[in-house]
Coordinates of C-alpha atoms in Angstrom, one line a residue:
Chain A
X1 CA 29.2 -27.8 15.3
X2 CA 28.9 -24.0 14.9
X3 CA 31.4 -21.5 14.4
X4 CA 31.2 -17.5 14.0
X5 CA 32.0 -16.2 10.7
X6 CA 35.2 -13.9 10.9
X7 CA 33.4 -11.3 8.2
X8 CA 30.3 -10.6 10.0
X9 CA 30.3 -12.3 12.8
X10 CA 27.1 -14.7 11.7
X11 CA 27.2 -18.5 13.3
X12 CA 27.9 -20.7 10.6
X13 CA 26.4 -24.2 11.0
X14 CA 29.4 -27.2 10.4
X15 CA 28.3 -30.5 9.0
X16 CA 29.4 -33.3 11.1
X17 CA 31.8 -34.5 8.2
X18 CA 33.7 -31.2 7.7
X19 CA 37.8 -31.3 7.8
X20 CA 40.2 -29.2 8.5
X21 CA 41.1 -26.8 5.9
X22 CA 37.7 -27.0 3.8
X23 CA 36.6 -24.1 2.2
X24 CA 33.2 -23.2 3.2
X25 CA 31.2 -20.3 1.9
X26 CA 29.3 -17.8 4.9
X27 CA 25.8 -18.1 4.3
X28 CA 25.0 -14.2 5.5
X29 CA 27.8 -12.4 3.9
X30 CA 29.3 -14.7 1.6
X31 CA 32.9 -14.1 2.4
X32 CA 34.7 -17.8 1.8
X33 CA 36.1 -19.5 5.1
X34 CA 38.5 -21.5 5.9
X35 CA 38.1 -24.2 8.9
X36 CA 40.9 -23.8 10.6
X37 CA 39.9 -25.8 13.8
X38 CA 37.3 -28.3 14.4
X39 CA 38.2 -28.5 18.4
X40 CA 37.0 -25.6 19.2
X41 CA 35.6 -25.0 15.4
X42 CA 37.2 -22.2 14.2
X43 CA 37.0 -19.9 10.9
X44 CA 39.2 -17.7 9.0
X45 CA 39.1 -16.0 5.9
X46 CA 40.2 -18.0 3.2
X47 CA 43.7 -17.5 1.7
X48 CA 44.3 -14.5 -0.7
X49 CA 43.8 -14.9 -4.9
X50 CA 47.1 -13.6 -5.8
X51 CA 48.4 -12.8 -9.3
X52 CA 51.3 -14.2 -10.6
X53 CA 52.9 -14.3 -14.2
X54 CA 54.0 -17.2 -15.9
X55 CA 53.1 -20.3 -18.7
Chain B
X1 CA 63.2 -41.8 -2.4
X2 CA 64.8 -38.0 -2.7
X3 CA 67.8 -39.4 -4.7
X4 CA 65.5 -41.4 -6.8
X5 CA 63.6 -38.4 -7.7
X6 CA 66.4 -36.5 -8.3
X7 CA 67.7 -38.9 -10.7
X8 CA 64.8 -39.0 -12.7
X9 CA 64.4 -35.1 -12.9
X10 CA 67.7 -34.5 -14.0
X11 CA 67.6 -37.7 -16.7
X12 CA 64.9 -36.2 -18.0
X13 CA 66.4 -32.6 -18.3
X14 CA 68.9 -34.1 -20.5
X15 CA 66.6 -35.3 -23.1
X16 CA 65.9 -32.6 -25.4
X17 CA 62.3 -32.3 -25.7
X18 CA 61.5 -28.9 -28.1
X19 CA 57.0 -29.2 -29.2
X20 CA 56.8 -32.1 -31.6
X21 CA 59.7 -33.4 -30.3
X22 CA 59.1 -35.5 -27.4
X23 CA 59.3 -39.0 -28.9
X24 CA 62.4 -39.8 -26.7
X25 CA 61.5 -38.0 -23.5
X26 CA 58.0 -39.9 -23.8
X27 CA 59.7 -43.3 -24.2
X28 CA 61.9 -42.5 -21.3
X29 CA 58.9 -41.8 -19.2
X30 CA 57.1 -44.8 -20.3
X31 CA 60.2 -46.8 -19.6
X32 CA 60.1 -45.5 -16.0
X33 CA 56.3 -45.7 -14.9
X34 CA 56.6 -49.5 -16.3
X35 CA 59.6 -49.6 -14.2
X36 CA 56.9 -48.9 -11.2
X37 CA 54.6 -51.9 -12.4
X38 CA 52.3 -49.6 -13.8
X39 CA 50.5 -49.9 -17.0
X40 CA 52.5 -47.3 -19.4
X41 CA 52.1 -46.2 -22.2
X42 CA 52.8 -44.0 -25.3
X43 CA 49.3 -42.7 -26.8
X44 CA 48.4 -41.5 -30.1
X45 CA 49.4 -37.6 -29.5
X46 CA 52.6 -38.5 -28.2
X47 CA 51.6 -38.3 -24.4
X48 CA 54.0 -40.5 -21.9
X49 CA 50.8 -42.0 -20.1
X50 CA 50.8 -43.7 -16.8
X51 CA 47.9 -45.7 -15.3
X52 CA 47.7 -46.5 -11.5
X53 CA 45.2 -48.3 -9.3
X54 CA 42.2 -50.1 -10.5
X55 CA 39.5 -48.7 -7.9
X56 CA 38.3 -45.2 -6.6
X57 CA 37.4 -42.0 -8.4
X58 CA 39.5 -41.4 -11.5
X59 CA 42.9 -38.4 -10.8
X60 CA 44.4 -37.0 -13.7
X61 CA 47.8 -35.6 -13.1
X62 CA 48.3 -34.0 -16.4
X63 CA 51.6 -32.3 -17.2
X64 CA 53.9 -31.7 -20.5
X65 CA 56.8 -33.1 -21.5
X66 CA 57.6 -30.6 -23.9
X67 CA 60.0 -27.2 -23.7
X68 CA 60.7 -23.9 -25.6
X69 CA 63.6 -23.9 -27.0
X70 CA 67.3 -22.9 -25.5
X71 CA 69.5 -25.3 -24.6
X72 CA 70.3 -25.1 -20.4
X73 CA 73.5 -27.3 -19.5
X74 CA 72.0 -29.5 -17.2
X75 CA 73.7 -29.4 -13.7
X76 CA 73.1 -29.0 -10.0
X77 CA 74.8 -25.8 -8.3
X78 CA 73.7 -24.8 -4.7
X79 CA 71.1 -26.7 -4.3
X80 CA 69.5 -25.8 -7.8
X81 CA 69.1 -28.0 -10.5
X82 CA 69.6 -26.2 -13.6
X83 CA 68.1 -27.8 -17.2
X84 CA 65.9 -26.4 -19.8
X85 CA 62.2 -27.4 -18.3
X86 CA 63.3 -27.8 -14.7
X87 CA 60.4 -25.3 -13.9
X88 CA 58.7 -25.5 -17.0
X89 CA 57.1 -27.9 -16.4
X90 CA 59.5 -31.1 -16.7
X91 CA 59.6 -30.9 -12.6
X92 CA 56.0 -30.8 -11.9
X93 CA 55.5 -33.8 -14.3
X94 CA 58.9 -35.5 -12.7
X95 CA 56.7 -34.5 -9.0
X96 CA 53.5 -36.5 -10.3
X97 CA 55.4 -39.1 -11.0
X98 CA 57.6 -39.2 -7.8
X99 CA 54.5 -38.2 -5.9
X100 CA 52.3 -40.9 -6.7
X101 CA 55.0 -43.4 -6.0
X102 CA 55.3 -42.4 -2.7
X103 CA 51.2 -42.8 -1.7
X104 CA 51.5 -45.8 -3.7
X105 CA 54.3 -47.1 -1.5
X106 CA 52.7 -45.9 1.5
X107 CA 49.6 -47.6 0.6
X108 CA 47.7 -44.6 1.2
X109 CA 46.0 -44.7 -2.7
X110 CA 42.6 -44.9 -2.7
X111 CA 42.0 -43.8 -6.3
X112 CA 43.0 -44.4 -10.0
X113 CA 45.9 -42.2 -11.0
X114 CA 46.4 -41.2 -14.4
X115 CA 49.5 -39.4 -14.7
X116 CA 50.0 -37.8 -18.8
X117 CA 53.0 -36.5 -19.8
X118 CA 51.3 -34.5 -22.6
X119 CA 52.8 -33.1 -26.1
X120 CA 52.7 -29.4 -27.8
X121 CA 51.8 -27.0 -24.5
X122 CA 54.4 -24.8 -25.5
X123 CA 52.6 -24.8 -29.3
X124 CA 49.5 -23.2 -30.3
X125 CA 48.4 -26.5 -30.5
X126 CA 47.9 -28.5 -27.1
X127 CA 47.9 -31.2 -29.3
X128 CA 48.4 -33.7 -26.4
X129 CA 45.7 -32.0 -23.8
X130 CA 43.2 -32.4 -26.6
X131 CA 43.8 -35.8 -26.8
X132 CA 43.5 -36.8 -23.8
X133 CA 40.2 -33.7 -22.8
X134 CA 38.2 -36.5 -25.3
X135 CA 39.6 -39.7 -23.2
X136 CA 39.2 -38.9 -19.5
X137 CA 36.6 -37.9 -17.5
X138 CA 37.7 -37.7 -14.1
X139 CA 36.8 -36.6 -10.9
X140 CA 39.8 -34.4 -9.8
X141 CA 42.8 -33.1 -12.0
X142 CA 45.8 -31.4 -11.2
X143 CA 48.1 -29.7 -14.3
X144 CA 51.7 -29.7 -13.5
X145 CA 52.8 -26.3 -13.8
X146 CA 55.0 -24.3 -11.6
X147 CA 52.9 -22.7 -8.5
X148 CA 55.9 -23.5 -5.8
X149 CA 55.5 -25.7 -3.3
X150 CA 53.0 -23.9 -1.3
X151 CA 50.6 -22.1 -3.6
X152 CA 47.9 -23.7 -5.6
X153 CA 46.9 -21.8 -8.7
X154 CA 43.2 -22.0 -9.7
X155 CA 43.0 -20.3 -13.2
X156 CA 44.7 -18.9 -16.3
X157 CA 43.9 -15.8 -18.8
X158 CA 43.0 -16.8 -22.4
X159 CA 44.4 -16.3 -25.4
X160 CA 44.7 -15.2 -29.3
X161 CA 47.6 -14.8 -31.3
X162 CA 46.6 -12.5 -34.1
X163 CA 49.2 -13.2 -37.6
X164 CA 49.3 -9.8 -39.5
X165 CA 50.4 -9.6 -43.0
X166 CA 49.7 -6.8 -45.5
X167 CA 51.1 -6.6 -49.1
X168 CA 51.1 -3.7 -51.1
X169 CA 52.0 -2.3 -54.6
X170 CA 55.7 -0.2 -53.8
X171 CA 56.0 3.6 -53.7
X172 CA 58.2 6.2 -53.8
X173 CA 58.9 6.9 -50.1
X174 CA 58.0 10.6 -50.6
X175 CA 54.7 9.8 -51.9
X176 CA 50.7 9.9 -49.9
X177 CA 51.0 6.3 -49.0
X178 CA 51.9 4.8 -45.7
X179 CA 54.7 2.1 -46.0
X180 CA 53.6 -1.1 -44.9
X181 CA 55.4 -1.2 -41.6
X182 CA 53.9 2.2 -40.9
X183 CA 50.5 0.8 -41.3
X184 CA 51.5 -2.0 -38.7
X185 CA 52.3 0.5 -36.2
X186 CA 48.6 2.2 -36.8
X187 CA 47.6 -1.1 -36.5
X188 CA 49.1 -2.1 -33.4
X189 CA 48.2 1.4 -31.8
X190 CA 44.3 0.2 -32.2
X191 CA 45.0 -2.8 -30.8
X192 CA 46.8 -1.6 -28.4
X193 CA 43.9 1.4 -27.9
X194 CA 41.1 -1.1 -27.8
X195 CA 42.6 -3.1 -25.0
X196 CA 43.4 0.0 -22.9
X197 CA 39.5 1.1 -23.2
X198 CA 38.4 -2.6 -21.9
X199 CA 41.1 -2.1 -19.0
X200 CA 39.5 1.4 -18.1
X201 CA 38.8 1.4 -14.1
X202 CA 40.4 -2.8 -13.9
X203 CA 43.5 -3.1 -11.9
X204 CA 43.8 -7.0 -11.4
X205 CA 45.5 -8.1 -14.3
X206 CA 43.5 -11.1 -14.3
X207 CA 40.2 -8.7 -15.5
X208 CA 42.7 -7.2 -18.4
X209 CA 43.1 -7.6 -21.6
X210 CA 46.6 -7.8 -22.5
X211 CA 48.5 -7.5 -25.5
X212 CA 52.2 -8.0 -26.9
X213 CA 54.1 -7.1 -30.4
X214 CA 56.2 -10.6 -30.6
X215 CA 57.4 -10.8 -34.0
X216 CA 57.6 -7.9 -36.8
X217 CA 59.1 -7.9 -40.3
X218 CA 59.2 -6.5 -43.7
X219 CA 60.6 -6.1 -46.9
X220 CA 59.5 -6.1 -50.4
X221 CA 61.3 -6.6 -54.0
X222 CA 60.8 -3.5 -55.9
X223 CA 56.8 -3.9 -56.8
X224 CA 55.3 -5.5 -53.8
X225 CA 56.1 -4.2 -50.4
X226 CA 55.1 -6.6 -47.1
X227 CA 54.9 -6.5 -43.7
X228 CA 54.3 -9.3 -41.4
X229 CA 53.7 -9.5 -37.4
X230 CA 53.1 -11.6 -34.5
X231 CA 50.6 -10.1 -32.1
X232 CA 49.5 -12.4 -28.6
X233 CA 46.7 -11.1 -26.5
X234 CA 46.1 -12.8 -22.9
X235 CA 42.4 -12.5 -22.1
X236 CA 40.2 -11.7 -19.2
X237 CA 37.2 -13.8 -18.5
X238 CA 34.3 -12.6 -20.4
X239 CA 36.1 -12.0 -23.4
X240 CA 35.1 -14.9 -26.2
X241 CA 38.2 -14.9 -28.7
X242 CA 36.1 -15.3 -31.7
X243 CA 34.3 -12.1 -30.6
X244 CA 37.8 -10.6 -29.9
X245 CA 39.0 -11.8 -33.9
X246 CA 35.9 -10.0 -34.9
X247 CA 36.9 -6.7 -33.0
X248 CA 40.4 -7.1 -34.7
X249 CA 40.0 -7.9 -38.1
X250 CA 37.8 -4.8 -38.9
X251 CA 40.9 -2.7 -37.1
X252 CA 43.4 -4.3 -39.8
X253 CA 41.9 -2.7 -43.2
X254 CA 43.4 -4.4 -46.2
X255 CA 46.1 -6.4 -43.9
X256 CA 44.9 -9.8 -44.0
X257 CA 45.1 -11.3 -40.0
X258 CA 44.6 -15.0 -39.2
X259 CA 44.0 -16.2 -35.7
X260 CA 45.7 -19.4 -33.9
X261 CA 45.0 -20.9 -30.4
X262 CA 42.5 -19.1 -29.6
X263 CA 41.3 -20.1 -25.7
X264 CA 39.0 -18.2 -23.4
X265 CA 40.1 -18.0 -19.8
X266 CA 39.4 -20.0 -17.1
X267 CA 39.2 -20.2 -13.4
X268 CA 38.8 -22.8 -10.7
X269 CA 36.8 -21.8 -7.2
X270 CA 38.5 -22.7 -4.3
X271 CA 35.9 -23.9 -2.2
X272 CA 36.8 -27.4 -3.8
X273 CA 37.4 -30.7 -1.8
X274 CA 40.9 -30.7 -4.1
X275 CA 42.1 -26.9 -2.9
X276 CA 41.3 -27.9 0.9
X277 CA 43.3 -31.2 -0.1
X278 CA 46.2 -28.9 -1.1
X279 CA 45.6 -26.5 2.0
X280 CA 45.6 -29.1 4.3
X281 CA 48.8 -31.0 3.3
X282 CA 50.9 -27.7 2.8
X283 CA 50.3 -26.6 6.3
X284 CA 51.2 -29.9 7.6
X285 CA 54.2 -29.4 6.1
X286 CA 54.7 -26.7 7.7
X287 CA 53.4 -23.9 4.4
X288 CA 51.6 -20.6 4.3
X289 CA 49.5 -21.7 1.1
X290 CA 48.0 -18.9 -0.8
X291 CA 46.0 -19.4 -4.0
X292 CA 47.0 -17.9 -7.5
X293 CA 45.8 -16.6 -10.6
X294 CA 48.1 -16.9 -13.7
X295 CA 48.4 -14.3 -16.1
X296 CA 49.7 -17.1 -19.1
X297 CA 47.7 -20.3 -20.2
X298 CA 47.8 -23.9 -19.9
X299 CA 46.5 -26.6 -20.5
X300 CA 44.0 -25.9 -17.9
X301 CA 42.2 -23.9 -20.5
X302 CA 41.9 -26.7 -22.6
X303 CA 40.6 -29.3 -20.0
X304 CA 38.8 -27.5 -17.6
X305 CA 35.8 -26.1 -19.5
X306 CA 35.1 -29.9 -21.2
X307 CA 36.0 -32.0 -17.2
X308 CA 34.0 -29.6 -15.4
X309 CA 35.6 -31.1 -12.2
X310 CA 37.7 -29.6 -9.2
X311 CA 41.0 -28.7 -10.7
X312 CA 43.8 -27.0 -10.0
X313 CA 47.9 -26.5 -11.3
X314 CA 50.3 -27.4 -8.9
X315 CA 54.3 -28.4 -9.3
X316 CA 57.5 -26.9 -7.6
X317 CA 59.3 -23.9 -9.3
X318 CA 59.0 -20.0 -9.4
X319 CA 57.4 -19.6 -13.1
X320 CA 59.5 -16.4 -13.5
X321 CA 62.3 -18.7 -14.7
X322 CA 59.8 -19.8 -17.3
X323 CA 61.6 -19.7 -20.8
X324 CA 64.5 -17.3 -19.3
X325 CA 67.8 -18.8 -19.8
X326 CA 68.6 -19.0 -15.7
X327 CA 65.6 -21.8 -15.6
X328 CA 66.2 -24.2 -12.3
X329 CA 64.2 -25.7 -9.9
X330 CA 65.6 -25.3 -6.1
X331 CA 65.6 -29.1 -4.8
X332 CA 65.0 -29.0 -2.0
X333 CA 61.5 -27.3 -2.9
X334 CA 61.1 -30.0 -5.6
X335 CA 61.1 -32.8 -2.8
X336 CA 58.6 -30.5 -0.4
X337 CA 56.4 -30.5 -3.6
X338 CA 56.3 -34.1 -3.8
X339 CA 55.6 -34.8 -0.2
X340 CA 52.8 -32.4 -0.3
X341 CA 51.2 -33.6 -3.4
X342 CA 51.6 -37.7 -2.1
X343 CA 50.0 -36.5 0.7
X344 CA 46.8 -34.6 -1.0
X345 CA 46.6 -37.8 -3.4
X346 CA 46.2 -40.1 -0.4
X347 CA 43.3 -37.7 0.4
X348 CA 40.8 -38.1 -2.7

């Protein structure tokens, strides 16, 4: 399975195990992905780091 | 299930449970998870501990029983549940519990669960997560802390509360020397002066260093004048609190300052096979997760350096009710935390 990197448009390679929602790392740019699809495999960035206050 | 769960939330809200005093809520958790068939316990720090499953990679679901002070009447209005550690963090620990009942009912549990209702998270102390960081070494571990039911945080700030305390012979007020409380403020000004030149150019506050005056007194008897004061910092990573007391102590000339709970910070990635777990069962039920970085600490700090495993803190509840005296937990959130988290535990 392959999939294009939503950062910089690289094809990113999909092991045959992958699930939905892993976070994968691009291995041009670096920017963290999310699989969002396996049928057709599809990537988006990876939800924000936000801040929050609190404990 | 749901009424179940409330029931046990809100029993447990009405057992006062102030650090170092959890005797009663432990033996009420205990009582429960037994209740379940599972092997329960009350350990040597005071932690409620559950045990399920006997094969598969080893969970920790590590929460605290304990609360700040403030007492909340416990009661449901609109859909909120009201009680003194509703959100902090009574209903996280009450959603492991709930939540691993559910994937145990469902048969879905593929792994050991060890849920620990730990003592003193609220103290300097940890006293129960540093029990338990020598006991367990598992392969995944969630903290039970308020992220609401469709965040996942994945790291806390340090910390390093700084007791200041300088004596001094009494003078006339019209004389040379500073009063003691006026040396405070000088001091607090450093302090306050050496954190904004590390936050120079950092806007996250994650990368700041932050401080806070908590507590100030003074007095004196006619020979001896005192002042006293409380200082907390919340540290960014890369800041070592031993280094940090260093920095401090030669800013406090003659005061003498002791240092208590220190903790660096800590963060989680989230390319983990435990965040996707979280990602995947909050958008199949029907979230927009997002990830989070605290500006507080937990025990988090404590564990996560020594486990070196995928981690994260998860539990229902908007931590800006933390400590205030409006703290509640919406319920209908609480049950969507459960359902998520039985549905990530049937995943590791």
């Amino acid at each position: 399975m392959e999939a294009t990197c939503p950062e910089c448009a690289a094809s990113v390679a999909l092991p045959a195990d992958t699930l939905e929602s892993e976070i994968i790392v691009c291995p041009e740019c670096g920017a963290e992905l999310e699989v969002v699809s396996l049928d057709p495999p599809a990537l988006a960035l990876a939800p924000e780091v936000e801040e929050d206050w609190g404990e | 299930m749901e009424h179940e769960s409330l029931a046990l939330l809100e029993a447990l809200l009405h057992i006062p449970s102030l650090s170092g005093q959890e005797a009663e809520a432990a033996a009420f958790l205990v009582d429960r998870m037994a209740g379940y068939g599972w092997e329960a316990t009350v350990d040597a720090a005071g932690n409620a501990v559950g045990l399920v499953g006997h094969e598969g990679p080893l969970v920790v679901l590590l929460g605290h029983i304990d609360t700040v002070p403030g007492a909340i009447p416990v009661r449901v209005e609109a859909g909120c549940l009201y009680g003194r550690g509703a959100v902090d963090a009574k209903g996280p620990f009450a959603t492991f519990i709930q939540a691993t009942r559910r994937a145990e009912l469902a048969g879905r549990l593929r792994c050991r669960v060890a849920l620990v209702g730990a003592t003193e998270e609220e103290a300097a102390s940890s006293k129960g997560a540093h029990y338990v960081r020598e006991r367990y070494a598992p392969a995944y571990c969630v903290i039970g802390e308020p992220s609401g039911w469709n965040r996942v945080t994945l790291g806390y700030k340090g910390r390093l509360l700084v007791h200041y305390r300088l004596e001094q012979a009494s003078a006339h007020s019209a004389g040379e020397l500073p009063a003691a409380p006026e040396s405070l403020v000088a001091f607090w000004r450093e302090v306050e002066a050496h954190c904004a030149a590390h936050n120079a150019g950092r806007e996250r506050l994650f990368d700041q260093l932050i401080p806070s005056l908590r507590q100030v007194a003074s007095g004196g008897d006619g020979l001896t004048d005192w002042c006293t004061a409380t200082i907390g910092l919340r540290l960014p990573e890369g800041i070592d609190p031993a280094c940090l007391a260093d920095d401090l102590r030669a800013l406090a000339g003659a005061a003498h300052v002791r240092f208590e709970g220190g903790c660096p910070a800590f963060r989680s990635p989230r390319t983990t096979p435990l965040a996707s777990a979280f990602l995947r069962s909050i958008r199949a039920h029907g979230g927009q997760p997002a990830f989070l970085h605290k500006t507080g600490t937990a025990d988090m700090n404590v564990v996560g350096p020594a486990w070196n495993c995928p981690i994260v803190a998860y539990g229902p509840g908007d931590s800006r009710l933390d400590h205030t005296p409006n703290e509640h937990i919406v319920i209908s959130e609480y049950f969507q935390a459960i359902e998520v988290l039985a549905e990530v535990l049937g995943q590791l």
